[in-house]
Amino acid sequence: MPKLDTILIANRGEIALRIIRACRELGIRTVLVYSEADRDSVPARMADRAICIGKPAARKSYLNAQAIVGAAVAYRCDAIHPGYGFLSENAEFAALCEAQGVIFVGPASQTIRDMGDKIAAKALAKAAGVPTTPGSDGAITDPRAAETLALSIGFPILIKAAAGGGGRGMRIVRNASELAPFLSEAMSEALSAFGDGSVYIEKYLENIRHVEVQVLGDGERVVHLGERDCTTQRRNQKLLEEAPCIFIPLETRAALGAAAVRLCEAVDYRSAGTVEFIYDQPSKAFYFIEMNTRIQVEHPVTEMITGIDLVKEQLLIARGEKLRFAQSDIRFDGHAIECRINAEDPQAAFAPSPGRIDRFAPPGGPGVRVDSHLEAGYTIPPFYDSMVAKLICWGRDRDEARHRVSRALGELRIDGVTTTAQFHQALVLHPDFVSGNFNTRFVHDVLGY
Amino acid sequence: MSQADLTQKDIEHIIDIIKAASDVADFSLKYGTTEIHISREGRGNGASPVAPVLAPAPQPPSATPTSSSPAAAIAAPAPPAPQSKTHNEVSLGASEFTVDAPMVGTFYRAPAPGEAPFVDVGQAVEADTVLCIIEVMKLMNSIAARRKGRVKRILVEDGEPVEFGQALIVLEADD
């Protein structure tokens, strides 16, 4: 088995701390690389060794693959944990680790490459018998072919320019009579805007939940650890996640888990990963969107209901160990909710609010977990993302978890910067959130953000 | 009443004594503004059983975390440089300046093993004189003085890893 005594952590903030904690419990020595902006940070102090690798700008530090792998070699680290974001889903970075004989804590670089290409990933999913959003699997240039396809999918459909973005050449078609005029409009708009009139067509789904399945694979065997409901989003940014998703029928949830395992088995998936789906509430059907080949921000909700330390399992798998459990060993207990506390001002369109923390008092008590790198006197640097804490609450059921979140948010004190804590308080008390009667547009349409 | 502080030499002497005493598991000393904490509770991967952590005593109002931090308690020394977690400030004379590492990597004083070092202490250098190299994954980066001067001190041992911004060599302006 490969040696994994010393690990380099190529990240910052709460996830760096999270990885340090898992390593410490496993007796793995930690070397944290940090930018000049993070010199005085809790993770830099907690790591067994902290090494400055560059200037504050991410591309000079946390995105500088050469510097990070170079540091791992110079400081004799056996492995690199990339955390999430930054280089965690960069196939070239993983390949550079492989070439330098440094273990990349994650899947093989080829898996990252395959899953990172949306069209290739969709094809892999289809081949593995995983449902994908109905639509053209490539660009369509012939209006007649487009019409035939649209009619076979059923309305509403979405037409979008194959070559572009930004809403140009995009149309939502709600019935057959709109199809011909909207199609020709979209095609000519695409042609004039991008010099290419071809379009994609897919089923337009409005009343959806965002559901994802946590998987663990050792390169041979794959198990799933249930689903997470990440429907509470704003502009595709997740704000709150929970597990399990009790608003989807049990048999559908079992099918989601099985589909995720099939896809991962097809690619001999290694490490922790997440398979993302959309769940169409009217038709009760689910479709694969993409796979995230890394640990995710919201992994703690799964940890809370399964009792499995996902980061630790990642490290054991990276060390060459086989999965320690079969699917039937995975037990689910209770409900967990995570709030992403960001240094943002919800009253100012969630504008970032960096600054100095005058006081940080995390909540406590039963069923409460706070993953955060904050401390009083810490200054949130303006260079990176604005998440400053994750509040995760467990309860025997969703209601208990929800009340715990509300209680814990009441205890939480973060003075000095504006945060989204108040927004979360309003969210978990909202009648639609309580009843489960919401979709991905809830924060925008109902709460008005 | 102000007590005299311990010198670096004093501290090293204390650490040597504790290192030699095999029956001491934990040692703490507070003297003036200096606090020493030595623990053998590390995972002991064979490199060295002792992890000395030196930190200034908390000075109100900005308390510096010391022996109470978990990192201090179980910090096992790195295979290379075990002295501290991050590089130290270098005290400089009036006309002295440092040449810092522009990248993280491995420091070499000579172009190849067994060859003469690029420079030695006391040697006068031009702005374009190469002082050392930093190797990053077999890529050799020559580090030039960038300013005329005379080599006063070489702060890093040959073959040691260095971090971004770490002071490598002290030069004295030659004007």
XYZ file of C-alpha atoms in Angstrom, chain A residues 202-421:
220
model
C -34.142 20.241 -24.258
C -37.126 19.697 -22.041
C -37.789 22.827 -20.013
C -38.320 21.971 -16.361
C -39.579 24.686 -14.042
C -40.862 23.007 -10.931
C -37.769 21.107 -9.926
C -35.770 20.135 -6.874
C -32.009 19.831 -6.948
C -31.085 16.462 -5.494
C -27.653 14.896 -5.339
C -26.326 11.538 -4.270
C -23.153 11.083 -2.225
C -20.995 8.188 -3.376
C -17.810 6.542 -2.178
C -15.793 4.300 -4.453
C -12.500 2.490 -4.047
C -11.875 1.994 -7.768
C -13.659 -1.340 -7.750
C -16.716 -1.093 -5.554
C -19.112 1.834 -5.113
C -21.642 2.572 -2.378
C -23.975 5.526 -2.009
C -24.666 7.393 1.217
C -28.081 8.660 0.311
C -29.218 11.920 -1.199
C -29.078 15.580 -0.265
C -31.704 18.146 -1.144
C -30.058 21.354 -2.374
C -33.161 23.004 -3.750
C -32.699 26.171 -1.709
C -30.560 28.169 -4.101
C -30.131 31.680 -5.328
C -28.716 32.179 -8.817
C -27.483 28.594 -8.795
C -25.651 29.175 -5.512
C -26.690 26.731 -2.828
C -27.719 28.379 0.431
C -29.064 25.505 2.507
C -28.814 21.748 2.107
C -30.515 18.924 3.896
C -30.558 15.144 4.041
C -32.496 13.059 3.434
C -34.903 14.537 0.877
C -38.194 13.574 2.497
C -40.259 15.276 -0.203
C -39.348 12.671 -2.797
C -40.975 9.225 -2.584
C -38.824 6.567 -0.939
C -38.713 4.354 -4.029
C -37.547 7.301 -6.155
C -34.796 8.011 -3.661
C -33.708 4.387 -3.854
C -33.684 4.654 -7.653
C -31.572 7.837 -7.451
C -29.013 6.062 -5.280
C -28.902 3.061 -7.572
C -28.491 5.272 -10.653
C -25.584 7.147 -9.056
C -23.883 3.858 -8.168
C -24.351 2.538 -11.732
C -22.712 5.624 -13.217
C -19.769 5.461 -10.804
C -19.300 1.730 -11.293
C -19.136 2.353 -15.028
C -16.084 4.591 -14.552
C -14.489 2.563 -11.705
C -14.902 5.608 -9.531
C -12.384 6.155 -6.744
C -12.800 8.558 -3.779
C -15.810 10.596 -2.659
C -18.042 12.090 -5.321
C -21.475 13.523 -5.894
C -23.899 12.768 -8.693
C -26.297 15.654 -9.251
C -29.842 15.268 -10.484
C -32.848 17.424 -11.066
C -36.149 16.047 -9.847
C -39.189 17.208 -11.784
C -41.944 17.499 -9.193
C -44.971 17.314 -11.550
C -43.811 14.148 -13.335
C -41.826 12.693 -10.391
C -39.003 11.911 -12.847
C -35.322 12.571 -12.245
C -32.532 13.396 -14.660
C -28.755 13.386 -14.356
C -27.107 16.812 -14.645
C -23.468 16.387 -13.732
C -21.013 14.742 -11.412
C -18.756 16.552 -8.944
C -15.552 14.590 -8.532
C -14.567 16.008 -5.142
C -15.714 16.508 -1.566
C -18.508 19.061 -1.431
C -19.302 21.969 0.850
C -22.486 20.244 2.022
C -20.892 16.853 2.827
C -21.514 17.245 6.606
C -25.283 16.698 6.323
C -24.555 13.224 4.977
C -21.989 12.655 7.725
C -24.575 13.632 10.339
C -27.178 11.089 9.214
C -24.804 8.224 8.353
C -22.124 8.661 11.022
C -19.479 8.227 8.319
C -16.571 10.680 8.166
C -16.333 11.308 4.425
C -12.976 13.070 4.489
C -11.463 10.257 6.493
C -12.837 7.711 4.033
C -11.315 9.747 1.183
C -7.937 9.550 2.881
C -8.192 5.810 3.526
C -9.134 5.198 -0.101
C -6.239 7.413 -1.223
C -3.959 5.218 0.883
C -5.137 2.231 -1.149
C -7.593 0.736 1.312
C -10.790 -0.911 0.148
C -14.227 0.345 1.181
C -14.954 -0.638 4.740
C -18.660 -1.182 4.191
C -21.180 -2.712 1.832
C -24.319 -0.876 0.758
C -26.340 -2.787 3.344
C -24.024 -1.476 6.100
C -25.008 2.138 5.408
C -27.623 3.231 7.951
C -29.551 6.470 7.893
C -30.604 8.112 11.094
C -32.619 11.308 11.473
C -32.374 14.512 9.484
C -29.632 17.123 9.030
C -29.709 20.686 7.712
C -26.737 22.852 6.770
C -26.824 26.644 6.473
C -24.024 28.301 4.575
C -23.255 31.431 6.549
C -21.694 33.875 4.104
C -20.216 37.289 4.739
C -22.762 38.804 2.393
C -25.530 41.317 2.755
C -28.897 39.839 1.717
C -30.387 43.356 1.698
C -27.824 44.442 -0.902
C -28.314 41.588 -3.400
C -25.959 39.363 -1.385
C -23.009 41.665 -2.003
C -19.833 40.422 -0.304
C -19.105 42.028 3.033
C -15.478 41.321 3.922
C -13.932 42.863 6.989
C -12.708 42.278 10.498
C -14.496 39.905 12.864
C -14.881 41.628 16.218
C -16.623 38.733 17.882
C -17.297 35.148 16.942
C -19.501 33.080 19.221
C -20.541 29.785 17.632
C -23.668 28.040 18.911
C -23.510 24.783 20.840
C -25.669 22.179 22.494
C -27.102 18.890 21.239
C -27.039 18.137 17.527
C -25.125 21.268 16.556
C -21.952 21.295 14.470
C -20.144 24.402 13.263
C -17.412 24.144 10.650
C -15.707 27.512 10.513
C -12.284 29.133 10.344
C -13.455 32.307 12.073
C -12.086 33.761 15.282
C -12.299 37.182 16.840
C -9.749 39.536 15.313
C -9.667 37.665 12.011
C -9.990 39.747 8.882
C -11.854 38.108 6.016
C -9.648 38.674 2.983
C -11.441 40.059 -0.084
C -9.757 37.633 -2.500
C -11.731 34.449 -1.986
C -15.271 33.253 -1.510
C -17.419 34.705 1.204
C -18.489 31.598 3.103
C -17.360 31.999 6.703
C -19.163 29.215 8.552
C -21.338 26.187 8.051
C -23.960 25.545 10.672
C -25.112 21.933 10.585
C -27.892 20.682 12.827
C -29.098 17.151 13.343
C -32.524 16.147 14.599
C -34.515 12.944 14.880
C -36.706 14.329 12.112
C -36.811 17.378 9.858
C -38.839 19.436 12.305
C -36.408 18.873 15.130
C -33.470 19.683 12.849
C -35.229 22.833 11.679
C -35.975 24.019 15.203
C -32.403 23.329 16.150
C -31.166 25.454 13.229
C -33.421 28.262 14.379
C -32.258 27.917 17.977
C -28.578 27.736 16.947
C -28.854 30.743 14.623
C -30.189 32.644 17.617
C -27.044 31.769 19.579
C -24.614 32.531 16.771
C -22.831 35.866 17.040
C -20.645 37.170 14.250
C -19.901 40.833 14.894
C -18.027 43.081 12.503
C -19.384 41.926 9.157
C -22.856 41.410 7.705
C -23.796 37.770 7.243
C -26.624 35.690 5.828
C -27.573 34.308 9.272
